[in-house]
Amino acid sequence: MAVVLTALAWFLPTLGLLVSSLRPASDVFNSGWWTVFANPFDLTRWTLANYQHVLAQQGMGRAFLNSFVIALPATLLPVLVASFAAFAFAWLDFPGRQALFLTVVAFLVVPLQMTFIPVLRIYNQMGLAGSLVGIWLAHTGYGLPFAIYLMRNFFGSLPGELFESAYIDGASPLSAFFRLALPMSTPALASLGIFQFLWVWNDLLVALIYLGGGSATAPLTLKLSSLVGSYGQDWHVLTAAAFVSMMVPVVVFFALQRYFVRGILAGAVKG
Amino acid sequence: MRRGGGWAWGFTAPALLLIGFYLAYPTLATIYLSLFDRQSQRFVGLRNYLDLFSSSAMLTALRNNVLWLVLFTTLTVGLGLALAVLTDRVRYEAAAKALIFLPMAISFVGAGVIWKFVYAYRPAGAPQIGLANQVMVLSGREPVGWLIAQPWVNNLALIVVGVWIWTGFAMVVLSAAYKGIPKELLEAARVDGASEWQVFWRISLPVIQSTVAVVATTMVITVLKVFDIVYVMTNGSFGTEVMANRMYKEMFQFRHFGRASAIAVILFIAIVPVMLANIRRFRQQEATR
């Protein structure tokens, strides 16, 4: 019983947002969203106008595309770069291996705040502030410690004989990586990919620092937070805009929950 | 393991360069910059730190960070633990867990908007549109300006949002550990006449205590850097300031890079023990591998 009530209580705020985003502005303003359940089938009380408005006029449509343009490379790049490094840390012997890996582990929890000012200065000098390349690389750099940590743990759990025999047969580390390690790691790669994708998709701070508020390349989170600033009480606008920003993560969550949970469980070490 | 010096550098170089550029170098540079004036030109020693600890805005932020630290960590771990145990006994476990875990998937900005709406305020007599005040009115009380009433109501209201987001995480991690406890152990205690309460405190909790510690640590790291929720919902006004938001203001509003760096360093110092613990844990793991 307590569990049902808690689950319901957890769900109500989101339900309120969804319902309100589908009501006409005057209704949202004049009555609580729960009142629709008195006449849920009165279709005149439901509308998609709020979504049309935020997507077309408030730039949420553009921001939606921006979020993909930012999140896809900012997911693929760190996963690839981290996989290479993790493979070396797991299955290649080289001087400094242990010390370098410990450094990576140390950076798992460093607050990003420690990095903003020096990086932003260099970005300003190089003209990377506000650019897509700048934000892709920043998310890659920030995502790497966790990505390397996760992949190295996974590669480390693969049977060593496999690589030994491949090397005896004359395979290079490169082909061992592409032919053996990567194909055997699809579950880990999926967990990591989903984790990183949602991380970037939901990020506000990194975008705020490196892209800036009014940028044409602003992702959904940035756009939504600036709408809160300018439309503080226009709940029909804000609820629709918020739901637009949540749609992709919610779909990913329900479709790929298993991988998402695995990524989160592994992420218990990340800050 | 294969000896492969050349190959290994090829494999690791891109990652090391990026970590060096985005994490290693800036961390050192920020410590250095925290000892300089607003434009990073004149060396001022510990002046920025002294200024911060004597500014009332910063002291409010510090106080709130401590408040967040205590309440957020206790509530997420406590609720997560309770839910991990309780959901284990119900039939609709998966569905209940999914609903509680769902907020983890959405952005903190989105969560901020959801809860700003929950906290919406209308004067007494007018129809309420926010859930929280509707509950107040239904129970015969006055509506409350949740995000304005300082110092405790509004800070608590913000902390609730954080708890709403992160409890699912604590629950999922703790639930995985709880399910790993051998059932015979619990049964044996029950047969010996232990109450459910005793079984939990004397057996379940001690068995999963290292997981509880990991979750609590994750919560501490998270909460020290809390930013999005405060930035979106109040931007630190009415006494709800936190350190990360203060740093953002020092950077972009006041353009004081010395003080902004000093705030970052304070956050960093608070996290160093966790960093060292991580490294130690990893070394132990490796030793037993």
Coordinates of C-alpha atoms in Angstrom, one line a residue:
Chain A
M1 CA 0.0 0.0 0.0
A2 CA 2.7 2.4 1.0
V3 CA 4.5 1.5 -2.2
V4 CA 1.5 2.3 -4.4
L5 CA 0.9 5.6 -2.7
T6 CA 4.6 6.6 -3.1
A7 CA 4.7 5.6 -6.7
L8 CA 1.5 7.7 -7.3
A9 CA 2.9 10.6 -5.4
W10 CA 6.1 10.4 -7.6
F11 CA 4.0 10.3 -10.7
L12 CA 1.5 13.1 -10.0
P13 CA 3.8 16.1 -10.7
T14 CA 4.7 14.7 -14.1
L15 CA 1.1 13.9 -14.9
G16 CA 0.1 17.5 -14.0
L17 CA 2.7 18.8 -16.4
L18 CA 1.5 16.5 -19.2
V19 CA -2.2 17.3 -18.7
S20 CA -1.6 21.1 -18.4
S21 CA 0.5 21.1 -21.6
L22 CA -2.6 19.8 -23.4
R23 CA -5.1 22.4 -22.0
P24 CA -6.0 25.8 -23.5
A25 CA -4.1 28.7 -21.9
S26 CA -7.2 30.2 -20.2
D27 CA -8.0 26.9 -18.6
V28 CA -4.5 26.4 -17.3
F29 CA -4.6 29.9 -15.8
N30 CA -8.1 29.6 -14.2
S31 CA -8.4 26.1 -12.8
G32 CA -6.2 23.3 -11.5
W33 CA -5.2 20.6 -14.0
W34 CA -7.0 17.9 -11.8
T35 CA -10.4 19.5 -12.7
V36 CA -10.2 18.0 -16.2
F37 CA -10.9 14.6 -14.7
A38 CA -14.4 15.7 -13.9
N39 CA -15.1 15.6 -17.7
P40 CA -12.1 13.9 -19.3
F41 CA -13.9 13.3 -22.6
D42 CA -14.9 16.9 -23.2
L43 CA -12.7 17.4 -26.2
T44 CA -13.1 21.1 -26.4
R45 CA -10.9 21.3 -23.2
W46 CA -8.0 19.6 -24.9
T47 CA -5.6 21.3 -27.4
L48 CA -2.3 20.9 -29.2
A49 CA -2.0 24.7 -29.6
N50 CA 0.6 25.0 -26.8
Y51 CA 2.9 22.5 -28.7
Q52 CA 2.5 24.3 -32.0
H53 CA 3.3 27.6 -30.2
V54 CA 6.5 26.4 -28.5
L55 CA 7.8 24.4 -31.4
A56 CA 7.2 27.1 -34.1
Q57 CA 7.3 30.4 -32.3
Q58 CA 9.4 29.9 -29.2
G59 CA 12.2 28.0 -31.0
M60 CA 11.8 24.7 -29.2
G61 CA 11.6 23.0 -32.6
R62 CA 15.0 24.4 -33.5
A63 CA 16.3 23.6 -30.0
F64 CA 15.1 20.0 -30.4
L65 CA 17.2 19.6 -33.5
N66 CA 20.1 21.3 -31.7
S67 CA 19.9 18.8 -28.9
F68 CA 20.4 15.9 -31.3
V69 CA 23.1 17.7 -33.2
I70 CA 24.9 18.2 -29.9
A71 CA 24.1 14.9 -28.3
L72 CA 24.9 12.4 -31.0
P73 CA 28.5 13.3 -31.7
A74 CA 29.0 14.0 -28.0
T75 CA 27.9 10.4 -27.4
L76 CA 29.7 8.6 -30.2
L77 CA 33.0 10.4 -29.8
P78 CA 33.7 9.6 -26.1
V79 CA 32.5 6.0 -26.4
L80 CA 34.9 5.5 -29.2
V81 CA 37.9 7.3 -27.7
A82 CA 37.3 5.7 -24.3
S83 CA 37.0 2.2 -25.8
F84 CA 40.4 2.5 -27.4
A85 CA 42.0 3.7 -24.2
A86 CA 40.1 1.2 -22.0
F87 CA 41.3 -1.7 -24.2
A88 CA 44.9 -0.6 -23.8
F89 CA 44.5 -0.2 -20.0
A90 CA 43.0 -3.7 -19.9
W91 CA 45.0 -5.8 -22.3
L92 CA 48.2 -4.0 -23.3
D93 CA 51.3 -3.7 -21.1
F94 CA 53.0 -0.4 -21.2
P95 CA 55.0 1.7 -18.7
G96 CA 52.9 4.0 -16.6
R97 CA 49.7 2.0 -17.3
Q98 CA 48.7 1.7 -13.6
A99 CA 49.5 5.3 -12.7
L100 CA 47.7 6.7 -15.7
F101 CA 44.6 4.7 -15.0
L102 CA 44.6 5.8 -11.4
T103 CA 44.7 9.4 -12.7
V104 CA 41.6 8.7 -14.8
V105 CA 39.8 7.2 -11.7
A106 CA 40.7 10.4 -9.8
F107 CA 39.1 12.6 -12.4
L108 CA 35.8 10.7 -12.1
V109 CA 34.6 13.0 -9.3
V110 CA 36.4 16.3 -10.1
P111 CA 33.7 19.0 -10.1
L112 CA 33.3 20.4 -13.7
Q113 CA 33.4 23.9 -12.0
M114 CA 37.1 23.4 -11.6
T115 CA 37.6 23.5 -15.4
F116 CA 35.2 26.2 -16.8
I117 CA 37.3 29.3 -16.5
P118 CA 40.6 28.1 -18.0
V119 CA 38.8 26.2 -20.8
L120 CA 36.5 29.1 -21.6
R121 CA 39.6 31.4 -21.9
I122 CA 41.2 29.1 -24.4
Y123 CA 37.9 28.7 -26.2
N124 CA 37.6 32.5 -26.5
Q125 CA 41.1 32.8 -27.9
M126 CA 40.5 30.0 -30.4
G127 CA 37.0 31.2 -31.3
L128 CA 35.5 27.9 -30.1
A129 CA 33.1 29.5 -27.6
G130 CA 29.5 29.1 -28.9
S131 CA 30.6 26.5 -31.5
L132 CA 29.4 23.0 -31.9
V133 CA 32.9 21.6 -32.1
G134 CA 33.7 23.2 -28.8
I135 CA 30.7 21.6 -27.0
W136 CA 31.3 18.2 -28.6
L137 CA 34.8 18.1 -27.4
A138 CA 34.0 19.4 -24.0
H139 CA 31.4 16.7 -23.4
T140 CA 33.9 14.2 -24.7
G141 CA 36.6 15.3 -22.3
Y142 CA 34.2 15.4 -19.4
G143 CA 32.6 12.0 -20.2
L144 CA 35.9 10.2 -20.7
P145 CA 36.9 9.2 -17.1
F146 CA 33.6 7.4 -16.5
A147 CA 33.5 5.9 -20.0
I148 CA 37.1 4.6 -19.7
Y149 CA 36.4 3.3 -16.2
L150 CA 33.3 1.4 -17.3
M151 CA 34.8 0.0 -20.5
R152 CA 38.1 -1.0 -18.8
N153 CA 36.1 -2.9 -16.2
F154 CA 34.1 -4.7 -18.9
F155 CA 37.1 -5.5 -21.1
G156 CA 39.0 -6.7 -18.0
S157 CA 36.3 -9.2 -17.4
L158 CA 36.7 -10.8 -20.8
P159 CA 38.7 -14.1 -20.9
G160 CA 42.4 -13.3 -21.4
E161 CA 43.2 -16.6 -23.3
L162 CA 41.1 -15.1 -26.1
F163 CA 43.5 -12.3 -26.7
E164 CA 46.6 -14.4 -26.1
S165 CA 45.6 -16.9 -28.8
A166 CA 44.7 -14.1 -31.2
Y167 CA 48.2 -12.5 -30.6
I168 CA 49.8 -15.9 -31.2
D169 CA 48.0 -16.2 -34.5
G170 CA 49.6 -12.9 -35.4
A171 CA 46.7 -10.5 -34.8
S172 CA 47.6 -7.0 -34.1
P173 CA 46.1 -5.2 -31.1
L174 CA 44.1 -3.2 -33.6
S175 CA 42.4 -6.2 -35.0
A176 CA 42.0 -7.8 -31.6
F177 CA 40.2 -4.6 -30.6
F178 CA 37.9 -4.4 -33.6
R179 CA 37.3 -8.2 -34.2
L180 CA 37.1 -9.5 -30.6
A181 CA 36.8 -6.8 -27.9
L182 CA 34.2 -4.5 -29.5
P183 CA 31.8 -7.2 -30.8
M184 CA 31.8 -8.9 -27.4
S185 CA 31.0 -5.6 -25.6
T186 CA 27.7 -4.6 -27.2
P187 CA 25.8 -4.6 -23.9
A188 CA 28.4 -2.5 -22.2
L189 CA 28.6 -0.2 -25.2
A190 CA 24.8 0.2 -25.2
S191 CA 24.7 1.0 -21.4
L192 CA 27.5 3.5 -21.8
G193 CA 26.0 5.0 -24.9
I194 CA 22.6 5.5 -23.3
F195 CA 24.1 6.9 -20.2
Q196 CA 26.3 9.4 -22.0
F197 CA 23.5 10.4 -24.4
L198 CA 21.0 11.2 -21.6
W199 CA 23.8 12.9 -19.7
V200 CA 24.5 15.2 -22.6
W201 CA 20.8 15.6 -23.6
N202 CA 19.9 16.7 -20.0
D203 CA 23.0 18.8 -19.4
L204 CA 22.4 22.5 -18.8
L205 CA 25.6 23.7 -17.2
V206 CA 28.1 22.8 -19.9
A207 CA 25.9 24.3 -22.6
L208 CA 25.3 27.4 -20.5
I209 CA 29.0 28.0 -20.1
Y210 CA 30.3 27.2 -23.5
L211 CA 27.4 28.1 -25.7
G212 CA 25.8 31.0 -23.7
G213 CA 22.2 31.8 -23.3
G214 CA 21.1 33.4 -26.5
S215 CA 23.0 31.1 -28.8
A216 CA 21.4 29.8 -32.0
T217 CA 22.9 26.4 -31.2
A218 CA 21.2 26.3 -27.8
P219 CA 19.9 22.8 -26.9
L220 CA 16.4 22.2 -25.3
T221 CA 17.6 22.5 -21.7
L222 CA 19.1 25.9 -22.4
K223 CA 16.1 27.1 -24.3
L224 CA 13.7 25.9 -21.6
S225 CA 15.6 27.6 -18.8
S226 CA 15.5 30.9 -20.7
L227 CA 11.7 30.5 -21.3
V228 CA 11.3 30.1 -17.5
G229 CA 13.1 33.4 -17.2
S230 CA 10.8 35.2 -19.7
Y231 CA 7.5 33.4 -19.4
G232 CA 7.6 32.7 -15.6
Q233 CA 3.8 32.4 -15.2
D234 CA 2.7 31.3 -18.6
W235 CA 2.2 27.7 -17.6
H236 CA 0.7 26.6 -20.9
V237 CA 3.9 27.6 -22.6
L238 CA 6.3 26.2 -20.0
T239 CA 4.5 22.9 -19.5
A240 CA 4.5 22.2 -23.3
A241 CA 8.1 23.3 -23.6
A242 CA 9.2 21.1 -20.7
F243 CA 7.4 18.1 -22.1
V244 CA 9.1 18.6 -25.5
S245 CA 12.5 18.5 -23.7
M246 CA 11.5 15.3 -21.8
M247 CA 10.1 13.3 -24.6
V248 CA 13.3 11.7 -25.9
P249 CA 14.6 10.7 -22.5
V250 CA 11.2 9.3 -21.5
V251 CA 11.0 7.2 -24.6
V252 CA 14.6 6.0 -24.2
F253 CA 13.8 5.2 -20.6
F254 CA 10.9 3.0 -21.3
A255 CA 12.3 1.4 -24.4
L256 CA 15.8 0.7 -23.0
Q257 CA 15.3 0.6 -19.3
R258 CA 17.5 -2.4 -18.8
Y259 CA 20.6 -0.8 -20.3
F260 CA 19.8 2.5 -18.7
V261 CA 19.7 0.9 -15.2
R262 CA 22.9 -0.9 -15.9
G263 CA 24.6 2.3 -16.9
I264 CA 23.3 4.0 -13.8
L265 CA 24.4 1.2 -11.5
A266 CA 27.9 1.4 -13.0
G267 CA 27.6 5.2 -12.6
A268 CA 27.4 5.0 -8.9
V269 CA 31.1 5.9 -8.8
K270 CA 30.7 9.0 -11.0
G271 CA 30.1 12.5 -9.7
Chain B
M1 CA 48.5 -9.1 -21.5
R2 CA 50.7 -8.1 -24.4
R3 CA 53.7 -5.9 -24.4
G4 CA 52.8 -3.1 -26.7
G5 CA 54.4 0.2 -25.9
G6 CA 53.8 1.8 -29.3
W7 CA 50.3 0.4 -29.8
A8 CA 49.3 1.4 -26.3
W9 CA 50.3 5.0 -26.8
G10 CA 48.3 5.1 -30.0
F11 CA 45.3 3.7 -28.3
T12 CA 45.4 6.0 -25.3
A13 CA 46.8 9.2 -26.8
P14 CA 43.4 10.7 -27.9
A15 CA 41.9 10.1 -24.5
L16 CA 44.9 11.3 -22.5
L17 CA 45.1 14.5 -24.6
L18 CA 41.4 15.3 -24.1
I19 CA 41.6 14.5 -20.3
G20 CA 44.7 16.6 -20.1
F21 CA 43.1 19.6 -21.9
Y22 CA 39.6 19.4 -20.3
L23 CA 40.4 18.2 -16.8
A24 CA 44.0 18.0 -15.7
Y25 CA 45.3 21.4 -16.9
P26 CA 42.2 23.4 -16.0
T27 CA 42.1 21.9 -12.5
L28 CA 45.6 23.2 -11.8
A29 CA 45.0 26.5 -13.6
T30 CA 41.9 27.1 -11.5
I31 CA 43.8 26.6 -8.2
Y32 CA 46.4 29.1 -9.5
L33 CA 43.8 31.6 -10.7
S34 CA 42.0 31.5 -7.4
L35 CA 45.0 33.4 -6.0
F36 CA 44.7 36.3 -8.4
D37 CA 42.4 39.3 -8.7
R38 CA 39.2 39.6 -10.8
Q39 CA 41.0 39.8 -14.1
S40 CA 43.7 37.3 -13.1
Q41 CA 46.5 39.9 -13.3
R42 CA 47.5 40.7 -9.8
F43 CA 48.5 38.1 -7.2
V44 CA 46.3 38.5 -4.1
G45 CA 47.2 35.5 -2.1
L46 CA 44.2 34.1 -0.1
R47 CA 42.3 37.4 -0.4
N48 CA 39.5 35.8 -2.6
Y49 CA 38.9 33.1 0.0
L50 CA 38.8 35.6 2.9
D51 CA 36.4 37.8 0.9
L52 CA 34.1 34.9 0.2
F53 CA 34.0 33.8 3.8
S54 CA 33.0 37.3 4.9
S55 CA 30.4 37.9 2.2
S56 CA 26.9 37.3 3.4
A57 CA 25.7 36.0 0.0
M58 CA 28.4 33.4 0.1
L59 CA 27.7 32.5 3.7
T60 CA 24.1 31.9 2.8
A61 CA 25.2 29.7 0.0
L62 CA 27.5 27.8 2.3
R63 CA 24.7 27.3 4.8
N64 CA 22.3 26.1 2.1
N65 CA 24.9 23.7 0.8
V66 CA 25.2 22.2 4.3
L67 CA 21.4 22.0 4.5
W68 CA 21.2 20.3 1.2
L69 CA 24.0 18.0 2.1
V70 CA 22.4 16.8 5.3
L71 CA 18.7 16.6 4.2
F72 CA 19.2 15.5 0.6
T73 CA 21.6 12.7 1.5
T74 CA 19.5 11.5 4.5
L75 CA 16.2 11.6 2.6
T76 CA 17.4 10.0 -0.6
V77 CA 19.3 7.2 1.1
G78 CA 16.6 6.7 3.8
L79 CA 13.7 6.6 1.3
G80 CA 15.7 4.6 -1.2
L81 CA 16.4 2.0 1.4
A82 CA 12.8 1.9 2.6
L83 CA 11.6 1.5 -1.0
A84 CA 14.2 -1.1 -1.8
V85 CA 12.9 -3.3 1.0
L86 CA 9.2 -2.5 0.5
T87 CA 9.1 -3.0 -3.3
D88 CA 10.7 -6.4 -2.8
R89 CA 7.5 -7.7 -1.3
V90 CA 4.9 -6.4 -3.8
R91 CA 3.6 -8.0 -7.0
Y92 CA 3.7 -4.8 -9.1
E93 CA 7.4 -4.2 -8.2
A94 CA 8.6 -3.4 -11.7
A95 CA 5.8 -0.8 -12.4
A96 CA 6.2 1.0 -9.0
K97 CA 10.0 1.1 -9.4
A98 CA 9.7 2.4 -13.0
L99 CA 7.5 5.3 -11.8
I100 CA 9.8 6.3 -9.0
F101 CA 12.9 5.9 -11.1
L102 CA 11.5 7.8 -14.1
P103 CA 12.7 11.3 -12.9
M104 CA 16.3 10.1 -13.2
A105 CA 15.8 10.1 -17.0
I106 CA 14.7 13.7 -17.4
S107 CA 16.7 16.8 -17.1
F108 CA 17.0 18.8 -13.9
V109 CA 15.7 21.8 -15.8
G110 CA 12.6 19.8 -16.8
A111 CA 12.2 18.7 -13.2
G112 CA 12.5 22.3 -12.1
V113 CA 9.6 23.4 -14.4
I114 CA 7.5 20.4 -13.2
W115 CA 7.9 21.5 -9.6
K116 CA 7.7 25.2 -10.1
F117 CA 4.2 24.4 -11.4
V118 CA 3.5 22.1 -8.4
Y119 CA 4.5 25.1 -6.1
A120 CA 2.5 27.7 -8.1
Y121 CA 0.8 30.2 -5.7
R122 CA -2.6 31.9 -5.9
P123 CA -3.9 34.0 -3.0
A124 CA -6.4 32.4 -0.6
G125 CA -9.9 32.3 -2.2
A126 CA -8.7 32.1 -5.8
P127 CA -8.7 28.7 -7.4
Q128 CA -5.3 27.1 -6.9
I129 CA -3.5 25.7 -10.0
G130 CA -0.5 24.2 -8.1
L131 CA -0.8 20.8 -6.5
A132 CA 1.0 21.7 -3.3
N133 CA -1.3 24.6 -2.5
Q134 CA -4.4 22.7 -3.5
V135 CA -3.5 20.1 -0.9
M136 CA -3.0 23.0 1.7
V137 CA -6.4 24.5 0.8
L138 CA -8.2 21.1 0.9
S139 CA -6.8 20.4 4.4
G140 CA -8.2 23.8 5.5
R141 CA -4.9 25.8 5.6
E142 CA -3.7 29.0 3.8
P143 CA -1.8 28.7 0.5
V144 CA 1.9 29.1 0.9
G145 CA 4.4 30.9 -1.3
W146 CA 6.6 27.9 -1.4
L147 CA 9.6 29.4 -3.3
I148 CA 9.5 32.7 -1.4
A149 CA 9.0 31.9 2.3
Q150 CA 12.5 32.0 3.7
P151 CA 14.6 30.7 5.1
W152 CA 13.4 27.1 5.6
V153 CA 10.3 26.6 3.5
N154 CA 11.8 27.6 0.2
N155 CA 15.0 25.7 0.7
L156 CA 13.1 22.7 1.8
A157 CA 10.9 23.0 -1.3
L158 CA 14.0 23.0 -3.5
I159 CA 15.5 20.0 -1.7
V160 CA 12.3 18.1 -2.2
V161 CA 12.8 18.4 -6.0
G162 CA 16.3 17.0 -5.6
V163 CA 15.0 14.1 -3.5
W164 CA 12.2 13.5 -6.1
I165 CA 14.8 13.1 -8.8
W166 CA 17.4 11.0 -7.0
T167 CA 15.5 8.7 -4.7
G168 CA 14.9 6.4 -7.6
F169 CA 18.6 6.0 -8.1
A170 CA 19.2 5.2 -4.5
M171 CA 16.3 2.7 -4.6
V172 CA 17.6 0.9 -7.7
V173 CA 21.1 0.5 -6.5
L174 CA 20.1 -0.5 -3.0
S175 CA 17.5 -2.8 -4.3
A176 CA 20.1 -4.7 -6.4
A177 CA 22.2 -5.1 -3.2
Y178 CA 19.2 -6.1 -1.1
K179 CA 18.2 -8.9 -3.6
G180 CA 21.7 -10.2 -3.3
I181 CA 21.3 -11.1 0.4
P182 CA 21.0 -14.9 0.7
K183 CA 17.3 -15.6 1.5
E184 CA 18.2 -18.4 4.0
L185 CA 20.0 -15.8 6.1
L186 CA 16.8 -13.8 6.5
E187 CA 14.6 -16.9 6.9
A188 CA 16.8 -18.3 9.6
A189 CA 16.5 -15.1 11.6
R190 CA 12.7 -15.1 11.2
V191 CA 12.5 -18.7 12.3
D192 CA 14.4 -17.8 15.4
G193 CA 11.7 -15.3 16.2
A194 CA 13.3 -12.0 15.1
S195 CA 10.8 -9.3 14.1
E196 CA 11.0 -7.8 10.6
W197 CA 12.4 -4.7 12.1
Q198 CA 15.2 -6.6 13.8
V199 CA 15.9 -8.6 10.6
F200 CA 16.4 -5.3 8.8
W201 CA 18.6 -3.6 11.3
R202 CA 20.6 -6.6 12.5
I203 CA 21.0 -8.5 9.2
S204 CA 20.0 -6.8 6.0
L205 CA 21.5 -3.4 6.7
P206 CA 24.9 -4.7 7.9
V207 CA 25.1 -7.0 4.8
I208 CA 24.5 -4.2 2.3
Q209 CA 26.3 -1.4 4.3
S210 CA 29.1 -1.0 1.7
T211 CA 26.5 -0.3 -1.0
V212 CA 24.7 2.2 1.3
A213 CA 28.1 3.9 1.7
V214 CA 28.6 4.1 -2.1
V215 CA 25.1 5.5 -2.6
A216 CA 25.6 8.0 0.2
T217 CA 28.9 9.1 -1.3
T218 CA 27.4 9.5 -4.7
M219 CA 24.6 11.7 -3.2
V220 CA 27.2 13.8 -1.4
I221 CA 29.2 14.4 -4.6
T222 CA 26.0 15.3 -6.4
V223 CA 24.6 17.6 -3.8
L224 CA 27.8 19.6 -3.4
K225 CA 27.5 20.6 -7.0
V226 CA 23.7 21.2 -7.0
F227 CA 23.0 23.9 -9.7
D228 CA 20.3 23.4 -12.2
I229 CA 17.4 23.1 -9.8
V230 CA 18.3 26.3 -8.0
Y231 CA 19.2 28.2 -11.2
V232 CA 15.9 27.4 -12.9
M233 CA 13.5 27.7 -9.9
T234 CA 14.8 30.7 -7.9
N235 CA 18.2 31.6 -9.3
G236 CA 19.3 31.9 -5.7
S237 CA 17.0 34.7 -4.6
F238 CA 15.1 34.8 -1.3
G239 CA 18.0 33.2 0.5
T240 CA 18.2 30.0 -1.6
E241 CA 21.7 30.6 -3.1
V242 CA 24.1 27.6 -3.4
M243 CA 27.8 27.6 -4.2
A244 CA 27.6 26.4 -7.8
N245 CA 25.1 29.1 -8.7
R246 CA 27.2 31.6 -6.8
M247 CA 30.2 30.6 -8.9
Y248 CA 28.1 31.1 -12.1
K249 CA 27.2 34.6 -11.0
E250 CA 30.7 35.5 -10.1
M251 CA 31.8 34.3 -13.5
F252 CA 29.2 35.9 -15.8
Q253 CA 27.5 38.6 -13.8
F254 CA 30.3 40.1 -11.7
R255 CA 33.1 38.9 -14.0
H256 CA 35.3 38.2 -10.9
F257 CA 37.4 35.2 -12.1
G258 CA 39.4 35.1 -8.9
R259 CA 36.5 34.6 -6.6
A260 CA 34.7 32.3 -9.1
S261 CA 37.9 30.1 -9.1
A262 CA 38.1 30.2 -5.3
I263 CA 34.5 28.9 -5.1
A264 CA 35.4 26.0 -7.5
V265 CA 38.4 25.2 -5.4
I266 CA 36.3 25.1 -2.2
L267 CA 34.0 22.6 -3.9
F268 CA 37.0 20.6 -5.1
I269 CA 38.5 20.4 -1.6
A270 CA 35.2 19.1 -0.3
I271 CA 35.4 16.3 -2.8
V272 CA 39.1 15.4 -2.5
P273 CA 38.4 12.8 0.3
V274 CA 36.0 11.0 -2.0
M275 CA 38.6 11.1 -4.8
L276 CA 41.2 9.5 -2.6
A277 CA 38.7 6.9 -1.4
N278 CA 37.9 6.0 -5.0
I279 CA 41.6 5.5 -5.8
R280 CA 42.1 3.3 -2.7
R281 CA 39.0 1.2 -3.4
F282 CA 40.2 0.7 -7.0
R283 CA 43.7 -0.4 -5.8
Q284 CA 42.2 -3.0 -3.5
Q285 CA 40.0 -4.2 -6.3
E286 CA 43.1 -4.7 -8.5
A287 CA 45.0 -6.4 -5.7
T288 CA 42.3 -9.1 -5.5
R289 CA 41.8 -9.5 -9.2

